[in-house]
Coordinates of C-alpha atoms and ligand atoms in Angstrom, one line a residue:
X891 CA 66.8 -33.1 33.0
X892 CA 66.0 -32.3 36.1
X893 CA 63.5 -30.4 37.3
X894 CA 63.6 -26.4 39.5
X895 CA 61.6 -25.7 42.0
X896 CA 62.2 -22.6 43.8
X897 CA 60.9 -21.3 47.2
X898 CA 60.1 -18.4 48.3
X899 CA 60.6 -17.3 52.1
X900 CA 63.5 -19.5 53.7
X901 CA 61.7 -19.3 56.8
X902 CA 60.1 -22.3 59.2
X903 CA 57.6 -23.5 55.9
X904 CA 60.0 -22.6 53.6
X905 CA 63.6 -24.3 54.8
X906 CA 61.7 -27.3 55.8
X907 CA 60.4 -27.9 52.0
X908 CA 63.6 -27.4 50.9
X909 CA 65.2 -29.8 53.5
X910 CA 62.1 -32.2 52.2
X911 CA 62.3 -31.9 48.5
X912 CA 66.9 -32.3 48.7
X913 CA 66.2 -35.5 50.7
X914 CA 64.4 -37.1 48.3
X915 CA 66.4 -35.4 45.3
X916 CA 63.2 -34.4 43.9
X917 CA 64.9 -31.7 42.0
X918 CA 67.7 -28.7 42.1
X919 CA 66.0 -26.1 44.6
X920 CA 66.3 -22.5 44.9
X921 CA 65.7 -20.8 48.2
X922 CA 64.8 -16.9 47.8
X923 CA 64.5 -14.8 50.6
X924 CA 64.7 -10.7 51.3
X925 CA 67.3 -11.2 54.2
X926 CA 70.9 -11.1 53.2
X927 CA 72.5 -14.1 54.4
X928 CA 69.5 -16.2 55.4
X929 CA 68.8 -17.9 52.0
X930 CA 72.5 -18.3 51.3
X931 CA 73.2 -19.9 54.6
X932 CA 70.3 -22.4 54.9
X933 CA 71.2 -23.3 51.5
X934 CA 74.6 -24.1 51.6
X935 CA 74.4 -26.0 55.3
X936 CA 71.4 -28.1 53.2
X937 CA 73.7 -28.5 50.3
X938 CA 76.2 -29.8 52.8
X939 CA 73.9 -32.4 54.1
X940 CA 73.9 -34.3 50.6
X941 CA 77.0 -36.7 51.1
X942 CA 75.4 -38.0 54.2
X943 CA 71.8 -38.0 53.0
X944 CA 72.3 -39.2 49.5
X945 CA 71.4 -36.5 47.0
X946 CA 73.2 -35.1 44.2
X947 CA 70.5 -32.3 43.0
X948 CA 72.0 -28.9 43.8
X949 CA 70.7 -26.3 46.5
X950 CA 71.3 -22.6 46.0
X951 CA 70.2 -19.7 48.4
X952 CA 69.7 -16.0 47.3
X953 CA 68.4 -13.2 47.2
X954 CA 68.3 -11.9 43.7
X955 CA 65.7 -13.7 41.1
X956 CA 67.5 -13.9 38.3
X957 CA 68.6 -17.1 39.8
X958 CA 64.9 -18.0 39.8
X959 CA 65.0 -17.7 35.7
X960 CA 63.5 -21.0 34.2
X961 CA 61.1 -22.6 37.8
X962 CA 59.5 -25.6 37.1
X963 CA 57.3 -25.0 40.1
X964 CA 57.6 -21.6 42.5
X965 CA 56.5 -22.2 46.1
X966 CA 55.8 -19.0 47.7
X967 CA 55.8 -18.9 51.5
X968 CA 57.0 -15.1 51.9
X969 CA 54.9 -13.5 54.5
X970 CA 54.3 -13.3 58.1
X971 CA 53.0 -16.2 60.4
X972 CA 50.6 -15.7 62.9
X973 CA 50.7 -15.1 66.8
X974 CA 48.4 -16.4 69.4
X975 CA 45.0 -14.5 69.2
X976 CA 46.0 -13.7 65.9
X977 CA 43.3 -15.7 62.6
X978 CA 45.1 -15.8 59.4
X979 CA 42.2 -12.9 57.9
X980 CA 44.6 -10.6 60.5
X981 CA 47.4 -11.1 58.5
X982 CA 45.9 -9.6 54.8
X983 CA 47.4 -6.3 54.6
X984 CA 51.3 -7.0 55.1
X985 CA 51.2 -10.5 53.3
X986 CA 49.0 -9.3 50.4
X987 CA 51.8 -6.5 49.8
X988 CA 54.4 -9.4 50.3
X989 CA 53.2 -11.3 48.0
X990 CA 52.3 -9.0 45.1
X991 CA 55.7 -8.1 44.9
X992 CA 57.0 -11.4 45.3
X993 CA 54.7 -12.6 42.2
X994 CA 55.5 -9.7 40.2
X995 CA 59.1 -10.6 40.2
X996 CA 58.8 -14.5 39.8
X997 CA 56.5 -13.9 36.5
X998 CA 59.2 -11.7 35.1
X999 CA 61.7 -14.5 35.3
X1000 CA 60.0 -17.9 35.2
X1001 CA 56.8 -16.9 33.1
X1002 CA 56.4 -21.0 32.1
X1003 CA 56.1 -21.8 36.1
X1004 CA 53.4 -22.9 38.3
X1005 CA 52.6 -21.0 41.3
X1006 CA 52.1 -23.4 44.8
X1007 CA 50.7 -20.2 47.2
X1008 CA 51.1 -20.6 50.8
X1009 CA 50.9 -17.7 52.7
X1010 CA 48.1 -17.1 54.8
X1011 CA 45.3 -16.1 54.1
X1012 CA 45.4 -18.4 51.8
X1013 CA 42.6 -18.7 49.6
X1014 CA 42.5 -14.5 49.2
X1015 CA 46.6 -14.7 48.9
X1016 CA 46.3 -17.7 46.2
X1017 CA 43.5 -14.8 44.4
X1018 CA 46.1 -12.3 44.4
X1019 CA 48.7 -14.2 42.9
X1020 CA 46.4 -15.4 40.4
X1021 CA 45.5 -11.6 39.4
X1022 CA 48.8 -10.6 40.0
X1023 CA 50.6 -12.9 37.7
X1024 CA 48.4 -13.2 34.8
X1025 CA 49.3 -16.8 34.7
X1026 CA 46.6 -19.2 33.5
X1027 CA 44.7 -20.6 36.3
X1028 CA 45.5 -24.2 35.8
X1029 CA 49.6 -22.4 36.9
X1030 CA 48.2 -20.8 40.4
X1031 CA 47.1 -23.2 43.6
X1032 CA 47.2 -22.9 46.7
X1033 CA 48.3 -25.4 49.6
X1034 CA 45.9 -26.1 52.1
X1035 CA 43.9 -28.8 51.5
X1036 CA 46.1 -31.4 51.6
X1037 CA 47.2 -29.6 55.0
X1038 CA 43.5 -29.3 56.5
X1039 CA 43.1 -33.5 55.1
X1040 CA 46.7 -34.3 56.8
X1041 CA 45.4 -33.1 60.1
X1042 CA 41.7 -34.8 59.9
X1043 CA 43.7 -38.3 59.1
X1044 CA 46.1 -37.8 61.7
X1045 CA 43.0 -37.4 63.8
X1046 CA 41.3 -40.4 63.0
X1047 CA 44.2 -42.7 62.7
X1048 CA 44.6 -41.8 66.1
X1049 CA 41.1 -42.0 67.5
X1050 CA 40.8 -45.7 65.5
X1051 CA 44.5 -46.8 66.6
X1052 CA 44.5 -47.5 62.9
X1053 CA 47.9 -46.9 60.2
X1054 CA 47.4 -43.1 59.0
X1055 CA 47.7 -44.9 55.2
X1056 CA 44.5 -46.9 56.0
X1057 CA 42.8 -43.1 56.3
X1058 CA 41.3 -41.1 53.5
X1059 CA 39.9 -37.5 54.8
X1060 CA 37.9 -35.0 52.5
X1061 CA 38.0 -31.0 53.9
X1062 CA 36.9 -28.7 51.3
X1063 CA 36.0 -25.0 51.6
X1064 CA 38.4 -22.1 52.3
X1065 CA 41.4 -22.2 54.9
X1066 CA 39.7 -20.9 57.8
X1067 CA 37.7 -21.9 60.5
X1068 CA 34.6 -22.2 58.0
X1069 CA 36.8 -25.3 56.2
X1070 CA 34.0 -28.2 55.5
X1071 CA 35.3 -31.5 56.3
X1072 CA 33.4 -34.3 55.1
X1073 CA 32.6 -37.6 57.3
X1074 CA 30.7 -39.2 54.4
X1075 CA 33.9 -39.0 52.0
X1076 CA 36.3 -39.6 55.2
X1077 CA 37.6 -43.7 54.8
X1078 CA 39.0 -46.4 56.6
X1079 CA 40.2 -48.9 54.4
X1080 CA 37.2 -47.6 52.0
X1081 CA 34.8 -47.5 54.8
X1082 CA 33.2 -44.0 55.4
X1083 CA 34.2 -43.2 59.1
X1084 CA 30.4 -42.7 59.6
X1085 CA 30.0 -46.4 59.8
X1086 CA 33.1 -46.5 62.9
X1087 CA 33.0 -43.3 65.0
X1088 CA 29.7 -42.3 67.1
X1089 CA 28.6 -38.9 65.6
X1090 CA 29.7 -37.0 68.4
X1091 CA 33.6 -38.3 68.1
X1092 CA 33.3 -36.7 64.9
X1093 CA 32.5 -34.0 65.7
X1094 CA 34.9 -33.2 67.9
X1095 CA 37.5 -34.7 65.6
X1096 CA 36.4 -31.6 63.0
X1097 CA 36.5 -29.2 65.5
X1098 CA 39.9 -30.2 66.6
X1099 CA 40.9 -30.0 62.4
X1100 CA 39.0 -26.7 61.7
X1101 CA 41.3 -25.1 64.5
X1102 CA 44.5 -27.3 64.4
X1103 CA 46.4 -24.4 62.8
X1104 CA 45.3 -22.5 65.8
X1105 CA 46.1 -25.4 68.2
X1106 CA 49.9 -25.2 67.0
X1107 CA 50.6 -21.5 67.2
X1108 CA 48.9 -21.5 70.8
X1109 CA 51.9 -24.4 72.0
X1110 CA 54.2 -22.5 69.9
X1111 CA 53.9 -18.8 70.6
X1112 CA 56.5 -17.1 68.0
X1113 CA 55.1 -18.6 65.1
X1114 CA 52.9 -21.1 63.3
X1115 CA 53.0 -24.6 61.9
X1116 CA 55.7 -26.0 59.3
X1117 CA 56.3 -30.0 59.4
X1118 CA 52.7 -30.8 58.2
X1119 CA 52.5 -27.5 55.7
X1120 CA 56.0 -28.5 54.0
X1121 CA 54.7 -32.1 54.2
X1122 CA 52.2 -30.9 52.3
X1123 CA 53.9 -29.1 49.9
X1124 CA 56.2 -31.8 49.0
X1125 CA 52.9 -34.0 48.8
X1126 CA 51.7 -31.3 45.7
X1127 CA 55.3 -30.5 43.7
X1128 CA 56.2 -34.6 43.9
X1129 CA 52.4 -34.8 41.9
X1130 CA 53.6 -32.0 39.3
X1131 CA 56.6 -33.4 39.0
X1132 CA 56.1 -37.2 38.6
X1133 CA 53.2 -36.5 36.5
X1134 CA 50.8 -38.4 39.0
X1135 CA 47.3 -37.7 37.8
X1136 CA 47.0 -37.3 41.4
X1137 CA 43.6 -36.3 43.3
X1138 CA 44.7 -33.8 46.2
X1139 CA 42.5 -31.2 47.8
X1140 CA 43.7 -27.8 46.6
X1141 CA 42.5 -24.1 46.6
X1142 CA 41.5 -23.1 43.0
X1143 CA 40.4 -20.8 41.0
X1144 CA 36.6 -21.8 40.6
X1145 CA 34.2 -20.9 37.5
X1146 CA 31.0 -22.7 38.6
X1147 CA 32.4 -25.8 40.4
X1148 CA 30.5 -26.7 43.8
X1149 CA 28.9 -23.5 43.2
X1150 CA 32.0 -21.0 43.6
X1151 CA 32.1 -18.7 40.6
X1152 CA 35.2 -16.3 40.5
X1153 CA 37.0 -17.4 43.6
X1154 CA 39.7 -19.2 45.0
X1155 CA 38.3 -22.5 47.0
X1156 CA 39.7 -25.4 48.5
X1157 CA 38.1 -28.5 45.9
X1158 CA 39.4 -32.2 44.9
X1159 CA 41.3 -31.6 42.1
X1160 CA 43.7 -33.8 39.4
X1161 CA 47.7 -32.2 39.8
X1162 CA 49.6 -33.5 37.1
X1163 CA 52.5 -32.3 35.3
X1164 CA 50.4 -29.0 33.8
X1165 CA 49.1 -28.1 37.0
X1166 CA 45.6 -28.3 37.9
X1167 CA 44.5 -31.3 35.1
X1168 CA 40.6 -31.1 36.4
X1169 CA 38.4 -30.2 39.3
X1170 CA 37.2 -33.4 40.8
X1171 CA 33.4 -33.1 41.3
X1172 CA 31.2 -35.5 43.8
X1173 CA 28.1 -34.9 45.1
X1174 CA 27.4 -33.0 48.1
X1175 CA 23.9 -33.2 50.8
X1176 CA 22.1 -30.2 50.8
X1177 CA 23.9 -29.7 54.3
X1178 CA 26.8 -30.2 52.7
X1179 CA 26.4 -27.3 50.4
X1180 CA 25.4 -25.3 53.0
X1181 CA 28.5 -25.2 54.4
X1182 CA 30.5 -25.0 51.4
X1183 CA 28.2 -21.8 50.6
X1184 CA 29.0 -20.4 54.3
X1185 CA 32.9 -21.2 53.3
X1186 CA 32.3 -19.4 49.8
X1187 CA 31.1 -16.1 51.4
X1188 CA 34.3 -16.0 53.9
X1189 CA 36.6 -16.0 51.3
X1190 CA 34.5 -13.7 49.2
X1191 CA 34.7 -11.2 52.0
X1192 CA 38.1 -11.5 52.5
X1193 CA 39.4 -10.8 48.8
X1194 CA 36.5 -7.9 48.9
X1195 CA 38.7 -6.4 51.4
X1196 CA 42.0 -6.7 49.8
X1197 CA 40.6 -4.8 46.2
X1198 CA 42.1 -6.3 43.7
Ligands
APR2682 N1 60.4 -11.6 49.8 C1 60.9 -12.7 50.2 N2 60.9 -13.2 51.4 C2 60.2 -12.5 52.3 C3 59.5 -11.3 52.0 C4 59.6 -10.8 50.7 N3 59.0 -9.7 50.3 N4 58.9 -10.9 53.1 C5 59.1 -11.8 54.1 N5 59.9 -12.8 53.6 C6 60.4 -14.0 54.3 C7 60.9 -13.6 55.7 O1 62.1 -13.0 55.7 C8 60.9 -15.0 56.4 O2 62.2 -15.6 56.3 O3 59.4 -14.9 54.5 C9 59.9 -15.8 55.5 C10 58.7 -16.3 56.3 O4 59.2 -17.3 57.2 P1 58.6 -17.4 58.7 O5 58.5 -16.1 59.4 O6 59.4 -18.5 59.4 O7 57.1 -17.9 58.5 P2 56.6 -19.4 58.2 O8 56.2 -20.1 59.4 O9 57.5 -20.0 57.2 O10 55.2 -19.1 57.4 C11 55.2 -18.4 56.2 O11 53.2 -19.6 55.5 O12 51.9 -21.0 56.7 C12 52.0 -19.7 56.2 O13 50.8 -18.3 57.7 C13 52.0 -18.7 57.3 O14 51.9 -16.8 55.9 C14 52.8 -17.6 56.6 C15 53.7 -18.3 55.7

């Protein structure tokens, strides 16, 4: 049978999952937004697309979640992006009330899904949901990760003049400009990058990672990134659904791993068909877990400020 995945927010993020998931006829995909119209049209003009790009799994837009009934997965990307001069902590108020009452509506009708968070910011966001929904926490991750690793790789590969698939990049940490991306874990063709770049390429390739959210939604002006997030979506629901066993960088909910107790944090983890499998641990330098610490506290303050 095949498998549901519904998204929430047809916007930039959203529409370009959807466009991702039909190509590869991944599985039927629902596209929920608030505005009349939008989910119903970008649907149909996708569903449209299948004769010419090959896929016969369905693709419905709406705006009522009873079609939502019975998710596999549930991608929620209802929020507001950012602006230039805006950080994603500026966007807490309006998305955290988006997205409670977007997750109080999807547990009503797909209780048995699990919950991919996107909107920003995240790992406070991924927190709510996780409160919100009452949903086991192996059911409620959050995309970024993968995202924050996709850029660092992108940056090397480029730097090296080397294929992105030779490229392995570890970030951990939250979503925010305290991310931790680590050189020691970062390979090319198995060989940490620490043994390639001087220290101060490095450097600046981390910089140019912790802010390349930033970096986009300066060039773009009306919004923020969506090729590499919806990439990176794709990259997590093709795991749950294909049963990968796959280690990916996700935001979590943590009881003790790399010292995060009660919080959402972006660690390696194992996404398989029941969601989060197991949190991946490796050893970290004292420096190392400095950082992660400094990371920790960020996203401690941030959920402090949101009450939940
Ligand atoms: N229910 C459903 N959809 C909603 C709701 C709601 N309560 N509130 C807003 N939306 C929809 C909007 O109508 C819009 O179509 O969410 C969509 C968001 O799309 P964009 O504005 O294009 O934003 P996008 O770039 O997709 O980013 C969405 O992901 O990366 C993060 O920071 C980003 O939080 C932002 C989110």
């Amino acid at each position: 049978m095949r498998r549901k995945v519904t998204i929430v927010g047809a916007g930039q993020v959203g529409a370009t999952v959807a466009h991702m998931i039909a190509e590869r006829g991944l599985a039927d995909v629902v596209l929920v937004d608030i505005i009349e119209g939008l989910p119903q049209g970008k649907g149909l003009d996708l569903q449209e697309a299948a004769p010419i790009l090959r896929f016969d799994t369905r693709v419905i837009g709406t705006n009522d979640y009873r079609d939502v009934a019975d998710s596999d997965i549930v991608v929620i990307t209802a929020g507001v992006p950012r602006k230039p001069g805006m950080s994603r902590s500026d966007l807490l108020e309006t998305n955290a009330a988006i997205v409670r009452d977007v997750v109080e509506k999807v547990v009503a009708v797909a209780p048995g899904a699990i919950l991919i968070v996107v909107t920003n910011p995240l790992d406070a966001m991924a927190y709510l949901a996780y409160r919100v929904s009452g949903l086991p926490k192996e059911r409620v991750i959050g995309m970024a990760g993968v995202l924050d690793s996709a850029r660092f790789r992108t940056f090397i590969a480029l730097e090296l003049g080397i294929s992105v698939e030779n490229v392995h990049a570890f970030v951990l940490g939250g979503h925010g400009d305290e991310m931790v991306p680590l050189p020691r874990y970062s390979t090319v063709a198995g060989v940490p990058i620490t043994h390639l770049l001087p220290r101060e390429r490095i450097e600046a390739l981390i910089e140019r990672t912790r802010r390349g959210g930033g970096e986009i939604v300066d060039l773009l002006k009306t919004g923020s990134a969506f090729y590499a997030p919806a990439a990176s979506i794709l990259e997590m629901v093709d795991a749950i659904v294909h049963d990968r066993h796959k280690i990916l960088p996700c935001s979590v909910y943590c009881e003790g791993e790399y010292g995060a107790h009660g919080v959402f944090l972006g660690v390696p983890v194992v996404l398989g068909a029941r969601g989060v499998e197991r949190v991946f641990q490796i050893e970290l330098l004292p420096e190392e877990q400095d950082a992660l610490q400094r990371s920790i506290q960020a996203v401690r303050e941030l959920v402090e400020a949101l009450q939940v």
